[in-house]
Short mmCIF file of C-alpha atoms and ligand atoms in Angstrom, two decimals:
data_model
loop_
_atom_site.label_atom_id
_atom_site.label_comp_id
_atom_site.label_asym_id
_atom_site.label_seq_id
_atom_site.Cartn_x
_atom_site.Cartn_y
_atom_site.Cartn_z
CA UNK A 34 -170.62 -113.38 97.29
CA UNK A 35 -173.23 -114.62 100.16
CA UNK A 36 -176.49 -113.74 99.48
CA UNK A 37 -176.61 -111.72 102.33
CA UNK A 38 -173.56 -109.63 101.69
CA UNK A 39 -175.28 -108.95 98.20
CA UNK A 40 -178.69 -107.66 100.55
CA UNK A 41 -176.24 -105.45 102.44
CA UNK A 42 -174.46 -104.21 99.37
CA UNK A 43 -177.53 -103.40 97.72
CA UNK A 44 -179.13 -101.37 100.71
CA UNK A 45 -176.01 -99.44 100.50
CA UNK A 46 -176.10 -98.70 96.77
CA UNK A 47 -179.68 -97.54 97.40
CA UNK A 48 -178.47 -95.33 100.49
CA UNK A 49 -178.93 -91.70 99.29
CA UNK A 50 -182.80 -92.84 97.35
CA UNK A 51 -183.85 -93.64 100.83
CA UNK A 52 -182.86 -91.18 103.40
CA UNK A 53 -184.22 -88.75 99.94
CA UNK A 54 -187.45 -90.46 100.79
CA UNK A 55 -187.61 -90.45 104.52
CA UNK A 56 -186.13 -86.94 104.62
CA UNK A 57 -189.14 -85.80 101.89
CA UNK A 58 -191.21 -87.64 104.43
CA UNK A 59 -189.70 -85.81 107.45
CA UNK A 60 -190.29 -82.46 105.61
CA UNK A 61 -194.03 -83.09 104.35
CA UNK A 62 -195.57 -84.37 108.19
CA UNK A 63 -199.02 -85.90 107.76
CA UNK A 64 -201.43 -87.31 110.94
CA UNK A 65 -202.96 -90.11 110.64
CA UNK A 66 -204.95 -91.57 107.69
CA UNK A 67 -204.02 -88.60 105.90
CA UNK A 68 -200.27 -89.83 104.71
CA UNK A 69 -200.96 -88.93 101.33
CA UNK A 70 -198.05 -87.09 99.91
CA UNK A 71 -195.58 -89.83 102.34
CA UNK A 72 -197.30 -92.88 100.79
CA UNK A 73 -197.06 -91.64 97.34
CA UNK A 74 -193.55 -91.25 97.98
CA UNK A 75 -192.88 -94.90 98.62
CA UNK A 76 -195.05 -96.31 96.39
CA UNK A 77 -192.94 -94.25 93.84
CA UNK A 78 -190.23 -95.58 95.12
CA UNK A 79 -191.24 -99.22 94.97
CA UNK A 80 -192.83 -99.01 91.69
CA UNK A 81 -189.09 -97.18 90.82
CA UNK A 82 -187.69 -100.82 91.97
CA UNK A 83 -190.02 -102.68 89.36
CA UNK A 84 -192.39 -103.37 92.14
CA UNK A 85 -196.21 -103.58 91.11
CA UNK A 86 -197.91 -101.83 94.23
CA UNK A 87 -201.43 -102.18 94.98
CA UNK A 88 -202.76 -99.10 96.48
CA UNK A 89 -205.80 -98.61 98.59
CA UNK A 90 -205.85 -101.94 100.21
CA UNK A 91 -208.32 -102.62 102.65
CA UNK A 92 -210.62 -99.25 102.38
CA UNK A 93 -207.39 -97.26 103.93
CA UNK A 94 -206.76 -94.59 101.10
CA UNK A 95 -203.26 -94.61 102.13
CA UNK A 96 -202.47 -97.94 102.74
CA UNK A 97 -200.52 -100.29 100.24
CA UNK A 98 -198.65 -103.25 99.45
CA UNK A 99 -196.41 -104.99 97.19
CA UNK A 100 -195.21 -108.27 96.81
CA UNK A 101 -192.46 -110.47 95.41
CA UNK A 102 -190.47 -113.56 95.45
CA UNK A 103 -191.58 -116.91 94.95
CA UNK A 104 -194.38 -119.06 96.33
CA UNK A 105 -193.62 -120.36 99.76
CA UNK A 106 -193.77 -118.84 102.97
CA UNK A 107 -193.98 -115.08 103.10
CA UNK A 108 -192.52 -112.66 105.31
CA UNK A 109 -194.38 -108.63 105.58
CA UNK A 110 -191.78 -105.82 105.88
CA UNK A 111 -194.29 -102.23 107.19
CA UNK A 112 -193.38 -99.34 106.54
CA UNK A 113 -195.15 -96.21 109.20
CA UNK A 114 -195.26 -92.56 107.90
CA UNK A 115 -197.60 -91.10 109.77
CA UNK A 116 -197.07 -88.33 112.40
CA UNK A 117 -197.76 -86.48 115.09
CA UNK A 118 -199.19 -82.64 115.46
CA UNK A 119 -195.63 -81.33 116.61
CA UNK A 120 -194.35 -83.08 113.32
CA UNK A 121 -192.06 -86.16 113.07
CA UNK A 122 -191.96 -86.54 116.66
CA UNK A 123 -192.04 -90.50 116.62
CA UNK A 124 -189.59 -90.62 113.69
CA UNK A 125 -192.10 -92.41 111.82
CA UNK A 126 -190.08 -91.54 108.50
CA UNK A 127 -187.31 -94.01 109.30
CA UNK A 128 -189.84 -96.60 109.99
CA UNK A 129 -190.25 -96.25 106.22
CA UNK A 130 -186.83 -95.64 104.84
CA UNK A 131 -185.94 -98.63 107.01
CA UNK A 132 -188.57 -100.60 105.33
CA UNK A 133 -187.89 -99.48 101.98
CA UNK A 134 -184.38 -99.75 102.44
CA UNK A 135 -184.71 -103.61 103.52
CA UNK A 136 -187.17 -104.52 100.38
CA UNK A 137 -184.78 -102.68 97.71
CA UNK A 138 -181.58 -105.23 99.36
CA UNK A 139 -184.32 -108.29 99.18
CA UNK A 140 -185.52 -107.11 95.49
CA UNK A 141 -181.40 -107.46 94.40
CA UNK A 142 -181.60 -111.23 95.10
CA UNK A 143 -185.48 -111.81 94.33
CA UNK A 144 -184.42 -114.72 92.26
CA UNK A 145 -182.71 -116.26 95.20
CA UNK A 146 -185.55 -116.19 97.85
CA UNK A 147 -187.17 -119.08 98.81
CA UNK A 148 -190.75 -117.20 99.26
CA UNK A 149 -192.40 -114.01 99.47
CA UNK A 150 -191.57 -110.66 100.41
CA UNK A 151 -194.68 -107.80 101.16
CA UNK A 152 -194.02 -104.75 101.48
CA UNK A 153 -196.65 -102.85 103.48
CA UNK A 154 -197.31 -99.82 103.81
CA UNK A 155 -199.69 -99.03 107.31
CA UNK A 156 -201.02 -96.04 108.26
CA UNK A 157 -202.33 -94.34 111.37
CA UNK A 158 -200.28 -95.67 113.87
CA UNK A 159 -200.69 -92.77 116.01
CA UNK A 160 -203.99 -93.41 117.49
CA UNK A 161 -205.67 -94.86 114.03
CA UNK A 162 -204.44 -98.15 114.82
CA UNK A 163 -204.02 -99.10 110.94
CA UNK A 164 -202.45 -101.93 111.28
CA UNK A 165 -205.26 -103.49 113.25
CA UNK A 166 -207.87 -102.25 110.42
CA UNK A 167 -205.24 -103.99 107.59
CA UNK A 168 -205.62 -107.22 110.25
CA UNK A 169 -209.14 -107.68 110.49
CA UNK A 170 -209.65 -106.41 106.90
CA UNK A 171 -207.59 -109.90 105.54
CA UNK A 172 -204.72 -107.85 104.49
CA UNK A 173 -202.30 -110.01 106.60
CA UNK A 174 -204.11 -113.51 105.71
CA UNK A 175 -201.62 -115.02 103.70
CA UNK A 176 -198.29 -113.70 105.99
CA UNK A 177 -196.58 -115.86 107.82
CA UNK A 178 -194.35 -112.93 109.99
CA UNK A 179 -194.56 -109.35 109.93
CA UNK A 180 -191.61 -106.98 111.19
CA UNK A 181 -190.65 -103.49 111.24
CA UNK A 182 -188.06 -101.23 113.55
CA UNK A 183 -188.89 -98.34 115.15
CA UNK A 184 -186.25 -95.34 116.88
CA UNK A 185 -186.06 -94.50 120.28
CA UNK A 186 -182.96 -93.84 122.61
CA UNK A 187 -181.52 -97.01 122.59
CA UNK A 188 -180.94 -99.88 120.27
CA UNK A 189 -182.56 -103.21 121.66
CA UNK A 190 -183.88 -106.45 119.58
CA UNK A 191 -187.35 -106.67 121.41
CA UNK A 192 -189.90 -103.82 122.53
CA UNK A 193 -192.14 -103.93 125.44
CA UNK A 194 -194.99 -102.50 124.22
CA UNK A 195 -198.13 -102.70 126.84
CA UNK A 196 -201.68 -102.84 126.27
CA UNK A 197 -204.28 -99.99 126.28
CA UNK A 198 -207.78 -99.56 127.10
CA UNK A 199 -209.43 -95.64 126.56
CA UNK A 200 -212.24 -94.83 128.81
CA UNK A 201 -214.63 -91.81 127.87
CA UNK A 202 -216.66 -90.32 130.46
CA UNK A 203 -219.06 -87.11 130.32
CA UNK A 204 -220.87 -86.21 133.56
CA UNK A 205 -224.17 -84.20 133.44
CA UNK A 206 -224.84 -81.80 136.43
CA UNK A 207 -227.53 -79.22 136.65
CA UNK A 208 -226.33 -75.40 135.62
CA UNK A 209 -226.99 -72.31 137.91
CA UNK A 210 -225.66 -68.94 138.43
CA UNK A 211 -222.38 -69.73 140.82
CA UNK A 212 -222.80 -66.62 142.65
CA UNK A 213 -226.74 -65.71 142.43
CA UNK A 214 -228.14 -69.52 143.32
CA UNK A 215 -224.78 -72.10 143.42
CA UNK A 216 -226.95 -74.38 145.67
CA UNK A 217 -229.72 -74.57 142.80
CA UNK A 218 -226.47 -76.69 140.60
CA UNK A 219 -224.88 -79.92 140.77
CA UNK A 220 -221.42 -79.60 139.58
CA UNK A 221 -220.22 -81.73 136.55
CA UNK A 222 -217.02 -80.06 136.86
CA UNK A 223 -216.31 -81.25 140.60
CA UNK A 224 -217.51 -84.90 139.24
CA UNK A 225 -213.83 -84.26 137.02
CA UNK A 226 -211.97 -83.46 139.21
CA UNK A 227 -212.86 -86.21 141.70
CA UNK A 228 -212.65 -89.25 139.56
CA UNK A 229 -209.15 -87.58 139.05
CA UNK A 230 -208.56 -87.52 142.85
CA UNK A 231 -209.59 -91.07 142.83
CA UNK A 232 -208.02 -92.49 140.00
CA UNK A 233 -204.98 -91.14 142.04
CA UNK A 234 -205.65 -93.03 144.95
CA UNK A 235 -206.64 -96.22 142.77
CA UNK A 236 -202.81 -95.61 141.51
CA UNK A 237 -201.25 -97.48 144.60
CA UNK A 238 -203.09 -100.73 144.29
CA UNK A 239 -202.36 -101.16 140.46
CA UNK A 240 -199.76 -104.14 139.48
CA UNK A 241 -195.96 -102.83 138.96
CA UNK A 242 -194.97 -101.21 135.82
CA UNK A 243 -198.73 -100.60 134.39
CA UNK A 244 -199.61 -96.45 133.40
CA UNK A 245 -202.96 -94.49 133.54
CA UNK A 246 -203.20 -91.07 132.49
CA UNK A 247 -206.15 -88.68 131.32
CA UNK A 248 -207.02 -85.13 130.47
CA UNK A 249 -210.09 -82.94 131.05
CA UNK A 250 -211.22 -82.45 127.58
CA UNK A 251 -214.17 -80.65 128.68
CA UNK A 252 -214.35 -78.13 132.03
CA UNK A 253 -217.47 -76.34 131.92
CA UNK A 254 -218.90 -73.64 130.15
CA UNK A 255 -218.30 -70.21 131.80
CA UNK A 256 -216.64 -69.31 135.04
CA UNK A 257 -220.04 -67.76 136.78
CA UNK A 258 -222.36 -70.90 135.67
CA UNK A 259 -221.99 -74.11 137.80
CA UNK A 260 -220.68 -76.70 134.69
CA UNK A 261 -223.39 -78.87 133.54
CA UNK A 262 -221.70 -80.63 131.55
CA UNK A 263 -218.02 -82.19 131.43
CA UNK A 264 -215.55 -84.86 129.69
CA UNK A 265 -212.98 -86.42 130.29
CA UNK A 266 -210.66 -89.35 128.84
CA UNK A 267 -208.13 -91.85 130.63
CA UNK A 268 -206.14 -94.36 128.96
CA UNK A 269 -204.73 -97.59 130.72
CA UNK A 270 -201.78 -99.59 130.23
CA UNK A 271 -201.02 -102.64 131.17
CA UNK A 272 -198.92 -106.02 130.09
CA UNK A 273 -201.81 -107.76 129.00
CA UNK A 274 -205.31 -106.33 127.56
CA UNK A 275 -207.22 -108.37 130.23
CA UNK A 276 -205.20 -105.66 132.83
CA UNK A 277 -205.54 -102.87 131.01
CA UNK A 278 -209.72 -103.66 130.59
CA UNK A 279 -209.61 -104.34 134.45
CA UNK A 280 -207.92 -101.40 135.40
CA UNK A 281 -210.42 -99.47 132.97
CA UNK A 282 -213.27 -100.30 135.22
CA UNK A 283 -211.62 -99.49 138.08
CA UNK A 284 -211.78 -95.66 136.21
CA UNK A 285 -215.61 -95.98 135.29
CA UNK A 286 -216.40 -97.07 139.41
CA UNK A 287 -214.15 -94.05 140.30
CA UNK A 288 -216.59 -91.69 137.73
CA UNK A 289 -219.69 -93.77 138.98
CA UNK A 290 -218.60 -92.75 142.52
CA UNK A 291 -217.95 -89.14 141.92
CA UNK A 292 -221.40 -88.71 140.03
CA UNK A 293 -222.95 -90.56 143.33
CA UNK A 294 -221.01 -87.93 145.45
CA UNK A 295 -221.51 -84.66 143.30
CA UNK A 296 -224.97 -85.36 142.36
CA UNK A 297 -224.31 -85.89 138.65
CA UNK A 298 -224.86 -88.35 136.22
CA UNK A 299 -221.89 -90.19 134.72
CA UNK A 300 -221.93 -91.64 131.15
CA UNK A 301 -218.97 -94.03 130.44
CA UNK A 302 -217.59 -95.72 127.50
CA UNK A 303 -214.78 -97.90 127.24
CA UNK A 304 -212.94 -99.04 124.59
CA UNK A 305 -209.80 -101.43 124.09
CA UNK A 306 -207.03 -99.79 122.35
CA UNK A 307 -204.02 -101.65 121.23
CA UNK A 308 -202.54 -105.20 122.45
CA UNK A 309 -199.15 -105.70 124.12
CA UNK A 310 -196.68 -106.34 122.05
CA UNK A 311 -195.69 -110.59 122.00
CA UNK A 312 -191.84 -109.87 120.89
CA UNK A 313 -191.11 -113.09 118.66
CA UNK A 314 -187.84 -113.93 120.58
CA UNK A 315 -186.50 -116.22 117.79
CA UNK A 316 -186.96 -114.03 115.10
CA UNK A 317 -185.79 -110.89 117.26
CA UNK A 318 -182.62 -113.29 118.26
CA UNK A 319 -181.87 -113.41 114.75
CA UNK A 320 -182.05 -109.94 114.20
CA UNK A 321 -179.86 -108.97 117.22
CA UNK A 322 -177.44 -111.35 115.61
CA UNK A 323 -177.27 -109.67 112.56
CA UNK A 324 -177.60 -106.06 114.17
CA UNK A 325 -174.50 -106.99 116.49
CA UNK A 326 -172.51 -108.32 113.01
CA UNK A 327 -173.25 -104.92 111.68
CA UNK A 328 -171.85 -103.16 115.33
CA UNK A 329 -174.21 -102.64 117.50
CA UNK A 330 -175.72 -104.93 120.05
CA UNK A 331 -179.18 -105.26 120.66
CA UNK A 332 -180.16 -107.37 123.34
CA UNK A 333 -183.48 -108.17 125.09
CA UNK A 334 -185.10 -105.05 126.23
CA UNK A 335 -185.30 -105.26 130.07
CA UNK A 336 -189.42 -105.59 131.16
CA UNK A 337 -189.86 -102.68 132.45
CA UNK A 338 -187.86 -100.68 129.44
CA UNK A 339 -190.20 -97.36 129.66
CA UNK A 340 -192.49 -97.62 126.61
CA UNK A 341 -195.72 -96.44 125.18
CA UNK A 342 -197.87 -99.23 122.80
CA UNK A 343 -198.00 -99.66 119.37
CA UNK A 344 -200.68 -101.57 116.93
CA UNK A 345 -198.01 -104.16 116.26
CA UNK A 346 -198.84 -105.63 119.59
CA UNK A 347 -202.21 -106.52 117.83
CA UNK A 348 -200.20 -108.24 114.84
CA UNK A 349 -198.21 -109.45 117.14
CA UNK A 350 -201.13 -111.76 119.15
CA UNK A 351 -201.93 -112.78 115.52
CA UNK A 352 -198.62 -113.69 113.70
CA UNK A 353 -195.11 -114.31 114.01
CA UNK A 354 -193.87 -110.31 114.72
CA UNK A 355 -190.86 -108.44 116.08
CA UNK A 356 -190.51 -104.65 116.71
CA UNK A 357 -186.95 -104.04 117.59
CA UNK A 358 -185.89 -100.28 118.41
CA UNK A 359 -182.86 -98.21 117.46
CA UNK A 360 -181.11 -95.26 118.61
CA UNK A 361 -181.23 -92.18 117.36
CA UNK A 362 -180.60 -90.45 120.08
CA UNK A 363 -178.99 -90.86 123.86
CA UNK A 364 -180.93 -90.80 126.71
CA UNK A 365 -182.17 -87.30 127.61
CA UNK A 366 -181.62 -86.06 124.62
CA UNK A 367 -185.08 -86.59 123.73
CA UNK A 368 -187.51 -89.66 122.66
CA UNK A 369 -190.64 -90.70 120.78
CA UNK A 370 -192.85 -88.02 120.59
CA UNK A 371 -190.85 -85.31 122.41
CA UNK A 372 -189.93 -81.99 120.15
CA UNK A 373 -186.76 -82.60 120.46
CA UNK A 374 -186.90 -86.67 118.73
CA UNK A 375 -187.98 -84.10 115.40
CA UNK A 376 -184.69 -83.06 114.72
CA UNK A 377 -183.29 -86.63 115.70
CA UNK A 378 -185.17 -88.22 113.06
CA UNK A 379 -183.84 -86.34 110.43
CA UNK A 380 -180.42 -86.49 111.46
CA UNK A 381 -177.01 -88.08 109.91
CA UNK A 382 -177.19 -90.50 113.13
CA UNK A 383 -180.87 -91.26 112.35
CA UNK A 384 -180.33 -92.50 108.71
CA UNK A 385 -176.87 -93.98 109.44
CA UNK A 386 -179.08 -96.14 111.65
CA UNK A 387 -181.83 -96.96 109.18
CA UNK A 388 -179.86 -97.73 106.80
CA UNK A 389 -178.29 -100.64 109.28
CA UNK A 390 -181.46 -101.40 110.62
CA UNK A 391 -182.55 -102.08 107.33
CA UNK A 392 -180.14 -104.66 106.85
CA UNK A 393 -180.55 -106.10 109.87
CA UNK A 394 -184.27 -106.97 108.92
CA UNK A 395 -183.29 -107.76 105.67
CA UNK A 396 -181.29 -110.41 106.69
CA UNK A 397 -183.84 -111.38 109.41
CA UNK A 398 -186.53 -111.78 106.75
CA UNK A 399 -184.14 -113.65 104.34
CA UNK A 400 -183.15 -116.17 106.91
CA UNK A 401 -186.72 -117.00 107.56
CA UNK A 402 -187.71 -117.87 103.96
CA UNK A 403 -184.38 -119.37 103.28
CA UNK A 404 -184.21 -121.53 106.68
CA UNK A 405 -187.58 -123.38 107.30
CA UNK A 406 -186.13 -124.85 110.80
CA UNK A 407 -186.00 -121.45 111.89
CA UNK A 408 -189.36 -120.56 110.47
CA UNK A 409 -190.59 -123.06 111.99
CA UNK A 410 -189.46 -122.85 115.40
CA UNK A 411 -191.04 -118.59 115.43
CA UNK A 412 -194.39 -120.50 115.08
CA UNK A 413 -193.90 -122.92 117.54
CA UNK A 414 -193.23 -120.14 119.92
CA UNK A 415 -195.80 -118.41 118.69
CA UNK A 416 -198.16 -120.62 119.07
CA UNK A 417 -197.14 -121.03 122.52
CA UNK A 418 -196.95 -117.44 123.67
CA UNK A 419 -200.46 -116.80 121.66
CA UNK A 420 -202.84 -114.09 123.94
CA UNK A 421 -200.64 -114.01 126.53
ZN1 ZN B 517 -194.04 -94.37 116.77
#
């Protein structure tokens, strides 16, 4: 039998173990950097496949990773786990059954790979970026590619992710009584609400296909005082972090200007948040190949594919990396982060589809240790495509 008849035969075999996993997983939700109970699960697992896992890695309490093969290049499988507060909502537990799923068909031919396999387990996507902490903490020095799959409303073979810069800003006014002496206060909270009003207007000369979205996290203090004090946050998103940082200060001149025009005093602080995501198109071609032998296409994700940002994009600017994305649902029935993607991502449909998405990465990862030419070529194009 091929070798990679004997990856999908074994991911089959270990069918019901997995979605037992995810679906504890799905049942037991934990934010981010708090995955206890979900990465004890998989480690359990992996240790349950002979695996030796090493666990904390990096100073992340629930981070992991185990390895195996032989020397040569070496391909990282990552598994996410964390969630969100309305639960599963990103279906973050099929991340990890897919994961799991792919390293117990690679484990069946261990013997036959021509390098290593990692599995990885990374925490606090959701706002922790995890993966970038694993990255600059040398947990990824010795990978050569990194992938992972991730479910949303369609199935495609890249993922758009875009950039993101935060931007914190507090304004300072002066408090008074807003009936007895209003014209003794300066009003943090009007500051708000016109950087709002301006980051509105800002909206129309920002490139195609880029986001920016805030919330008040802070109004005032009582109806009958004029607010002295106020916050709010913006994030932007853009195709590149150079866009997303320019756009930021386009947000901290719209609070600067506000503060002029309310007679408050803005305090700003920006922050880059997560790269776009560099989608590894010779790697990702290889797993649409295999994802299409298995049934269902997944092509190229068109550019402007609706999509939020992930830490992969960091990985991404420094490795070989693909994050490919598979249905679990139609559209409108519901997406990443929506209520309604909870129920998805515990669903028959869900781990029908993790269970071929794990193959499909299997395969994807086997072909890259087993083929050097093709190895080879992902570099090349990364190496190419590198910070743009
Ligand atoms: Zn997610």
């Amino acid at each position: 039998m091929d070798t990679r008849q004997r990856i999908c035969r074994a991911i089959d075999d270990y069918r019901s173990r997995a979605i037992t996993v995810s679906h504890a997983i799905h049942e037991h939700p934990e934010n981010r950097f708090e995955e206890v109970f979900a990465a004890e699960q998989l480690c359990a697992a992996a240790e349950a496949l002979g695996l030796k896992v090493d666990r904390p890695i990096a100073d992340l309490k629930t981070a992991f990773r185990a390895e195996f093969g032989s020397s040569g290049p070496t391909v990282a499988i990552f598994a996410e786990y964390d969630a969100l507060p309305n639960g599963h909502s990103c279906g973050h537990n099929l991340i990890s059954g897919a994961a799991l799923s792919a390293v117990a068909g690679l484990h069946a031919v261990a013997s036959d790979l021509k390098g290593r396999i990692v599995f990885m387990g990374t925490p606090a996507e959701e706002g922790g970026g995890g993966k970038i902490l694993l990255l600059n903490r040398g947990a990824l020095k010795d990978v050569d590619a990194a992938m992972m799959a991730h479910p949303m409303d369609g199935d495609w073979a890249t993922m758009p992710a875009l950039a993101t810069c935060h931007i914190q800003i507090r304004f300072r006014g002066k408090a008074a009584h807003a009936a007895i002496a209003p014209w003794a206060g300066s009003s943090a909270l009007a500051a708000v609400l016109q950087t709002f009003h301006s980051v509105d207007m800002a909206r129309l000369h920002f490139r195609d296909g880029h986001r920016i979205h805030g919330i008040i996290t802070n109004g005032g203090q009582a109806t009958n005082i004029i607010p002295e004090l106020t916050e709010c946050r913006f994030v932007t998103r853009a195709y590149t972090a150079s866009y997303a940082a320019e756009m930021a200060k386009r947000v901290v001149l719209c609070a600067e200007a506000a503060a002029m025009a309310t007679g408050t005093r803005a305090e700003t602080s920006t922050i880059a948040g997560y790269k776009n995501m560099i989608n590894n198109m010779t790697a990702a071609h290889r797993y649409a190949a295999h994802s299409e032998t298995l049934g269902v296409p997944a092509p190229d994700a068109p550019r402007d594919l609706p999509t939020g940002s992930t830490d992969m994009g960091d990985i991404s600017h420094a490795i070989v990396a693909i994050h490919p994305v598979f249905a679990i649902s139609s559209p409108g029935e519901g997406t990443c982060h929506e209520d309604a993607f909870v129920k998805h991502a515990d669903s028959e449909r869900g781990y029908n589809a993790m269970i071929r998405v794990a193959k499909a990465l299997a395969m994807t990862a086997y072909d890259l240790l087993a083929e050097p030419e093709l190895l080879s070529q992902a570099k090349a194009e990364f190496a190419a495509n590198r910070d743009s």
